[in-house]
Each structure stands twice: as structure tokens, then as C-alpha cells.
Coordinates of N, CA, C and O in Angstrom, one line a residue:
Q1 N 34.8 58.2 -60.4 CA 35.8 57.5 -61.5 C 37.2 56.9 -61.5 O 38.2 57.6 -61.0
V2 N 37.6 56.5 -62.0 CA 38.6 55.6 -61.5 C 39.5 56.0 -63.0 O 38.4 56.0 -64.0
Q3 N 40.3 56.5 -62.6 CA 41.7 57.2 -63.6 C 42.6 56.3 -63.5 O 42.8 56.3 -62.7
L4 N 43.1 55.6 -64.9 CA 44.8 55.1 -64.4 C 45.5 56.2 -65.8 O 45.3 56.1 -66.9
V5 N 46.4 56.6 -65.7 CA 47.1 57.4 -66.1 C 48.5 57.8 -66.4 O 49.7 57.2 -65.3
E6 N 49.0 56.9 -67.7 CA 50.5 56.2 -67.6 C 51.2 57.6 -68.0 O 51.0 58.1 -68.8
S7 N 52.5 57.6 -68.0 CA 53.6 58.7 -68.4 C 55.1 57.9 -68.6 O 55.1 56.6 -67.8
G8 N 56.0 58.5 -69.4 CA 57.3 58.0 -68.9 C 58.0 57.4 -70.6 O 58.9 56.8 -70.3
G9 N 56.4 57.6 -71.3 CA 57.5 56.8 -72.9 C 58.0 57.6 -73.8 O 58.1 58.2 -73.2
G10 N 58.8 56.6 -74.4 CA 59.4 57.4 -75.3 C 60.0 56.8 -76.3 O 59.6 55.5 -76.2
S11 N 61.0 57.5 -77.3 CA 61.9 56.8 -77.9 C 63.0 56.5 -77.2 O 64.3 57.1 -76.8
V12 N 64.1 55.2 -77.1 CA 65.2 55.2 -77.0 C 66.2 54.2 -77.7 O 65.2 53.6 -78.4
Q13 N 67.4 53.9 -77.5 CA 68.0 53.3 -78.3 C 68.9 52.0 -77.6 O 68.3 52.4 -76.5
A14 N 68.4 50.5 -78.3 CA 68.7 49.6 -77.4 C 69.8 49.4 -76.1 O 71.0 49.9 -76.9
G15 N 69.6 49.3 -76.0 CA 70.5 49.0 -74.5 C 70.0 49.6 -73.4 O 70.1 50.0 -72.3
G16 N 69.2 50.9 -73.7 CA 68.9 51.9 -72.9 C 67.8 51.5 -71.9 O 67.3 50.0 -71.7
S17 N 67.4 52.2 -71.1 CA 66.2 52.1 -70.0 C 65.2 53.0 -70.3 O 65.3 54.6 -70.6
L18 N 63.7 52.8 -70.0 CA 62.8 53.7 -69.1 C 62.0 53.4 -67.9 O 61.8 51.9 -68.3
R19 N 61.5 54.2 -67.5 CA 60.5 54.2 -66.0 C 59.3 54.8 -66.5 O 58.8 55.9 -66.4
L20 N 58.7 53.6 -66.1 CA 56.7 53.9 -66.6 C 56.0 54.1 -65.7 O 56.6 53.6 -64.4
S21 N 55.9 55.3 -65.3 CA 54.6 55.2 -64.0 C 53.3 54.8 -64.1 O 52.6 55.7 -65.7
C22 N 52.1 54.7 -63.8 CA 50.2 54.6 -63.6 C 50.3 55.3 -62.5 O 49.8 54.5 -61.8
A23 N 49.7 56.2 -62.4 CA 48.9 57.2 -60.8 C 47.4 56.6 -61.9 O 46.6 57.3 -62.4
A24 N 47.4 56.2 -60.5 CA 46.0 55.7 -60.1 C 44.9 56.8 -59.1 O 45.1 57.4 -58.3
S25 N 43.5 56.5 -58.9 CA 43.0 57.6 -58.9 C 41.3 57.1 -58.8 O 41.1 56.3 -59.6
G26 N 40.1 57.1 -57.9 CA 38.8 56.7 -57.9 C 39.2 55.4 -57.0 O 38.2 54.9 -57.2
L27 N 40.1 55.2 -56.9 CA 39.5 53.5 -56.4 C 40.9 53.3 -55.1 O 41.7 54.1 -55.3
V28 N 40.8 52.3 -54.6 CA 41.4 52.1 -53.3 C 42.3 51.1 -53.6 O 42.7 49.8 -54.0
F29 N 43.8 51.8 -54.2 CA 44.7 51.2 -54.9 C 45.4 50.0 -54.3 O 46.1 49.2 -54.9
S30 N 45.2 49.7 -53.7 CA 45.6 48.9 -52.2 C 45.2 47.7 -52.3 O 45.7 46.5 -52.3
S31 N 44.2 47.4 -52.4 CA 42.9 46.8 -52.6 C 43.2 46.0 -54.1 O 42.0 45.2 -54.5
Y32 N 43.8 46.4 -55.2 CA 43.7 45.7 -56.4 C 45.4 45.2 -57.1 O 46.8 45.7 -56.4
C33 N 45.6 44.1 -57.5 CA 46.4 43.6 -58.1 C 46.3 44.9 -59.5 O 45.7 45.2 -60.1
M34 N 47.9 45.1 -59.2 CA 47.9 45.6 -61.0 C 49.0 45.2 -62.1 O 50.5 44.5 -62.0
E35 N 48.9 46.2 -62.7 CA 49.8 44.9 -64.1 C 50.1 45.7 -65.3 O 49.3 47.1 -65.6
W36 N 50.9 45.6 -65.9 CA 51.2 46.0 -67.2 C 51.2 45.5 -68.4 O 51.3 43.9 -68.5
Y37 N 50.3 45.8 -69.3 CA 50.6 45.1 -70.0 C 50.9 45.9 -72.0 O 51.2 46.9 -71.4
R38 N 51.1 45.0 -73.0 CA 52.2 46.1 -74.2 C 51.3 45.0 -75.1 O 50.3 44.1 -75.5
Q39 N 50.7 46.2 -76.8 CA 50.1 45.8 -77.4 C 50.8 46.3 -78.4 O 51.1 47.4 -78.3
V40 N 50.8 45.9 -80.1 CA 51.7 46.1 -81.1 C 50.8 45.7 -81.8 O 49.6 44.5 -81.6
P41 N 50.6 47.2 -82.9 CA 49.1 47.0 -83.8 C 49.6 45.8 -84.7 O 50.4 45.3 -84.8
G42 N 47.8 45.1 -84.7 CA 48.1 44.1 -85.3 C 47.8 42.5 -85.0 O 47.8 41.7 -84.6
K43 N 48.4 42.6 -83.1 CA 48.4 41.7 -82.4 C 47.8 41.4 -80.6 O 47.4 42.7 -80.9
E44 N 47.6 41.1 -80.3 CA 47.0 40.7 -79.4 C 47.9 41.2 -78.0 O 48.5 41.2 -78.3
R45 N 47.1 41.8 -76.8 CA 47.3 42.5 -75.9 C 48.4 41.4 -75.4 O 47.4 40.4 -75.1
E46 N 49.7 42.1 -74.8 CA 50.5 40.5 -73.8 C 50.2 41.1 -72.3 O 50.9 42.6 -72.6
G47 N 50.6 40.4 -71.7 CA 50.4 40.5 -69.8 C 51.9 41.1 -70.0 O 53.2 39.8 -70.2
V48 N 52.8 41.8 -69.2 CA 54.6 42.1 -69.7 C 54.4 41.4 -67.4 O 55.4 41.1 -67.8
A49 N 53.5 42.0 -66.8 CA 54.2 42.0 -65.0 C 53.0 42.2 -64.5 O 52.0 43.3 -64.9
A50 N 53.1 41.7 -63.6 CA 51.6 41.8 -62.5 C 52.5 42.3 -60.8 O 53.8 41.2 -60.6
I51 N 51.5 42.7 -60.6 CA 52.1 42.7 -58.6 C 51.5 42.5 -58.0 O 49.5 43.5 -58.1
E52 N 51.0 41.6 -56.6 CA 49.6 41.4 -56.0 C 49.6 42.4 -54.9 O 50.9 43.8 -54.9
M53 N 48.7 42.5 -54.5 CA 48.1 43.9 -53.4 C 49.5 43.1 -52.2 O 50.0 44.2 -51.7
N54 N 50.1 42.2 -51.9 CA 50.7 41.9 -51.0 C 52.9 41.6 -51.5 O 53.7 41.9 -50.6
G55 N 52.4 42.1 -53.0 CA 54.0 42.5 -53.7 C 54.9 41.7 -54.2 O 55.6 41.5 -55.0
D56 N 53.9 40.7 -54.8 CA 54.2 39.5 -55.2 C 54.6 39.5 -56.2 O 53.1 40.2 -56.7
V57 N 55.5 39.6 -57.4 CA 55.4 39.6 -58.3 C 55.6 39.1 -59.5 O 56.1 37.8 -59.4
K58 N 55.2 38.7 -61.0 CA 54.9 37.6 -61.9 C 55.5 38.9 -63.1 O 55.5 39.6 -63.4
Y59 N 55.9 37.7 -63.8 CA 57.0 38.7 -65.0 C 56.3 37.4 -67.0 O 57.0 36.8 -66.4
V60 N 56.4 38.2 -67.7 CA 56.9 37.2 -68.6 C 57.8 37.0 -69.0 O 58.8 37.8 -68.9
D61 N 58.4 35.7 -69.9 CA 59.5 34.7 -69.3 C 61.1 36.0 -70.3 O 61.3 36.4 -70.2
S62 N 60.3 36.7 -71.8 CA 60.7 37.8 -73.1 C 61.7 39.2 -71.9 O 62.3 39.4 -72.2
V63 N 60.7 39.1 -70.6 CA 61.2 40.4 -70.2 C 62.1 39.9 -68.3 O 62.1 41.3 -68.1
K64 N 62.0 38.6 -68.4 CA 62.4 38.4 -67.3 C 64.0 39.2 -66.9 O 64.4 39.2 -67.2
G65 N 63.9 39.4 -65.7 CA 66.0 40.0 -65.2 C 66.1 41.6 -65.6 O 67.2 41.7 -65.8
R66 N 65.1 41.8 -66.7 CA 65.6 43.3 -67.3 C 64.5 44.4 -67.3 O 64.8 45.3 -66.6
F67 N 63.4 43.9 -66.5 CA 62.1 44.8 -66.5 C 62.0 44.4 -64.3 O 61.7 43.1 -64.3
T68 N 61.4 45.0 -64.1 CA 60.8 45.4 -62.9 C 59.8 46.1 -61.9 O 59.7 47.1 -62.4
I69 N 58.6 45.9 -61.5 CA 57.3 45.7 -61.6 C 56.9 46.4 -60.3 O 58.1 46.1 -59.2
S70 N 56.9 47.5 -59.6 CA 56.5 48.3 -58.5 C 55.2 49.0 -58.2 O 55.0 49.0 -59.3
R71 N 55.4 49.3 -56.8 CA 54.2 50.0 -56.3 C 54.6 50.3 -55.6 O 55.3 50.6 -54.0
D72 N 53.6 52.3 -55.2 CA 53.5 52.8 -54.2 C 52.6 53.1 -53.5 O 51.5 54.1 -54.4
N73 N 51.8 52.1 -53.0 CA 50.3 52.2 -52.7 C 50.3 53.8 -51.9 O 49.1 54.0 -52.1
A74 N 50.6 54.9 -51.1 CA 50.6 56.0 -51.0 C 50.7 57.0 -51.7 O 50.3 58.1 -51.0
K75 N 51.3 57.0 -52.7 CA 51.7 57.9 -53.8 C 50.3 56.9 -54.8 O 49.7 57.6 -56.1
S76 N 49.9 55.7 -54.8 CA 48.8 54.9 -56.0 C 49.2 55.3 -57.0 O 48.5 55.6 -58.3
T77 N 50.1 54.5 -57.0 CA 51.3 54.8 -58.5 C 51.9 53.3 -58.9 O 52.5 53.2 -57.7
L78 N 51.7 53.2 -59.6 CA 52.5 51.9 -60.2 C 53.5 51.9 -61.0 O 53.4 53.0 -62.1
Y79 N 55.0 51.6 -60.9 CA 55.9 51.6 -62.1 C 56.7 50.1 -62.4 O 55.9 49.7 -62.1
L80 N 57.2 50.8 -63.4 CA 57.4 49.9 -63.9 C 59.5 50.5 -65.1 O 59.0 50.9 -65.6
Q81 N 60.0 49.7 -64.2 CA 61.5 50.1 -64.7 C 61.7 49.0 -65.8 O 61.7 47.7 -65.5
M82 N 62.0 49.3 -66.5 CA 62.7 48.5 -68.1 C 64.1 48.7 -68.5 O 64.6 50.1 -69.1
N83 N 64.8 47.9 -68.0 CA 66.5 48.2 -68.8 C 66.7 47.1 -69.9 O 66.6 46.1 -69.9
R84 N 67.5 47.0 -70.3 CA 68.0 46.9 -71.6 C 67.1 46.6 -72.4 O 66.9 45.2 -73.1
L85 N 66.5 47.3 -73.5 CA 65.6 47.8 -74.2 C 66.3 46.6 -75.3 O 67.4 47.2 -75.4
E86 N 65.2 46.6 -75.4 CA 65.2 45.6 -77.2 C 64.2 46.1 -77.9 O 63.5 46.6 -77.0
P87 N 64.8 46.4 -79.1 CA 64.1 46.4 -80.7 C 62.2 46.0 -80.1 O 61.0 46.4 -80.6
E88 N 62.3 44.4 -80.2 CA 61.2 43.9 -78.9 C 60.1 44.6 -78.3 O 59.4 44.3 -78.3
D89 N 60.6 44.9 -77.2 CA 60.1 45.6 -77.0 C 59.2 46.9 -76.7 O 58.4 47.6 -76.3
S90 N 59.0 47.2 -78.0 CA 58.2 48.6 -78.6 C 57.2 48.1 -78.7 O 56.7 47.1 -79.3
A91 N 56.3 48.7 -78.3 CA 54.5 48.3 -77.7 C 54.0 49.5 -77.8 O 54.6 50.7 -77.1
M92 N 52.9 50.0 -76.7 CA 52.3 50.9 -76.5 C 51.7 50.0 -75.2 O 51.7 48.4 -75.2
Y93 N 52.3 50.5 -74.2 CA 52.2 50.0 -72.4 C 51.2 50.5 -71.8 O 50.8 51.3 -71.8
F94 N 50.1 49.7 -71.5 CA 49.3 50.1 -70.9 C 48.9 49.5 -69.3 O 49.5 48.3 -69.2
C95 N 48.2 50.6 -68.0 CA 48.4 49.5 -66.9 C 47.4 49.5 -67.4 O 46.0 50.1 -67.1
A96 N 46.2 48.1 -65.9 CA 45.4 47.5 -65.3 C 45.8 47.2 -64.1 O 46.7 47.3 -63.8
A97 N 44.1 47.7 -63.7 CA 43.7 47.4 -62.5 C 42.4 46.5 -62.2 O 41.9 46.1 -62.7
E98 N 43.2 44.8 -61.7 CA 42.0 44.1 -61.4 C 41.6 44.2 -59.9 O 42.5 43.8 -58.7
A99 N 40.3 44.4 -59.0 CA 40.1 44.0 -57.9 C 40.5 43.1 -57.4 O 39.7 41.6 -58.1
G100 N 41.0 42.5 -55.9 CA 41.4 41.6 -55.1 C 43.0 40.8 -56.1 O 43.8 41.3 -56.5
A101 N 42.8 39.8 -56.1 CA 44.3 38.5 -56.6 C 44.4 38.7 -57.8 O 43.1 38.6 -58.7
C102 N 44.9 38.6 -58.5 CA 45.3 39.1 -59.9 C 45.0 37.7 -60.8 O 45.1 36.4 -59.6
G103 N 44.6 37.5 -61.9 CA 43.5 36.7 -62.3 C 42.0 36.8 -62.2 O 41.8 35.8 -63.2
S104 N 41.9 37.9 -62.1 CA 40.1 37.5 -61.2 C 39.6 38.3 -62.8 O 38.6 38.7 -63.0
G105 N 40.5 38.5 -63.1 CA 39.9 39.9 -64.4 C 40.0 40.8 -64.7 O 39.8 41.9 -63.1
I106 N 40.4 41.7 -65.8 CA 40.4 43.2 -65.3 C 39.2 44.3 -65.5 O 38.9 43.9 -65.8
D107 N 38.9 45.3 -64.3 CA 38.8 45.7 -64.3 C 39.1 46.9 -64.9 O 37.9 48.2 -65.3
Y108 N 40.0 47.5 -65.2 CA 40.1 48.8 -65.1 C 41.9 49.0 -66.2 O 42.7 48.1 -65.9
Y109 N 42.0 49.6 -67.5 CA 42.8 50.0 -68.4 C 42.6 51.2 -68.2 O 41.9 52.2 -68.2
G110 N 44.7 51.5 -68.5 CA 45.0 53.1 -68.7 C 44.1 53.7 -70.2 O 44.5 52.4 -71.4
Q111 N 45.0 54.2 -70.6 CA 45.3 55.0 -72.4 C 46.1 54.7 -73.3 O 46.2 54.5 -73.8
G112 N 47.4 54.1 -71.9 CA 49.1 53.6 -72.7 C 49.4 55.6 -72.7 O 49.2 55.9 -72.6
T113 N 50.8 54.5 -73.3 CA 52.2 55.0 -73.1 C 52.6 54.4 -74.3 O 53.1 53.3 -73.5
Q114 N 53.3 55.0 -75.3 CA 54.5 54.3 -76.3 C 55.7 54.4 -76.1 O 55.7 55.3 -75.6
V115 N 56.2 53.6 -75.7 CA 57.2 52.9 -76.3 C 58.0 52.4 -77.1 O 57.8 52.0 -78.1
T116 N 59.5 53.3 -78.1 CA 60.1 52.8 -79.2 C 61.7 52.7 -79.1 O 61.7 53.1 -78.3
V117 N 61.6 51.5 -79.4 CA 62.9 50.8 -79.4 C 63.9 51.1 -80.6 O 63.7 50.1 -81.1
S118 N 64.9 51.8 -80.6 CA 65.4 51.6 -82.2 C 67.2 50.3 -82.0 O 67.6 50.9 -81.0
S119 N 67.2 50.1 -82.8 CA 68.1 49.0 -82.8 C 70.2 50.3 -83.8 O 69.2 51.2 -84.0

């Protein structure tokens, strides 16, 4: 049974930092593209960052230079370091796994962790 468990969310003031983690189990972590998505109520889920099996990374323009995605295959854990947070970053953040290369379709989502940024 595949599980993706996010942690590290919380409330922070604008300009602050948070580090999200996603612990994966039940899959061969190193064989998956891993991604972070976020969603605000009433809006579509948005892809924030992705990291390929080989470590290549991509970001949505709004977080470039502020967020860093990384992975530790030995620990089967995905991370998202979020710096210089803005109120617009407030959302539920989800990690996701795609077998193989990014773009092939999400196979698993986690339950999410809430991030709230106050001005």
C-alpha cells in the first residue's frame, strides 16, 4: 500500500520560511518523479515544483528563486524548502508521485499539509 505523508506545514508571517517533508512508503521512491502541488479552496490544484528521478527540477514561475525542491532517495523523502513566503503562497500543499518521468500522470497524492502566510 502506497502512502505519501506530508508534514511541516503551519502558520508563518510574510517573509518567513517553512520546510515541507513528504515521507513515502510502499513504492520504489527512486523510480518516481516527485512533485509538490498546492490548492486553495475554489481553485484548481496547481503544480509548484517537480523533481525527476535524475534530480532535474522545475518550478512554477511564481516560486522560482524562493522555493527549493529536493529528494533523499535513501530516506524515501521529498522536501520543499520555502523561503520569503508571501500571503499568496497560502494553500494546502500536497506531494505527488508519478512512475517514471514527470508528465506521465500522477499515480499517488498525499493527504496534504496546510500552509498559511499572514501579511
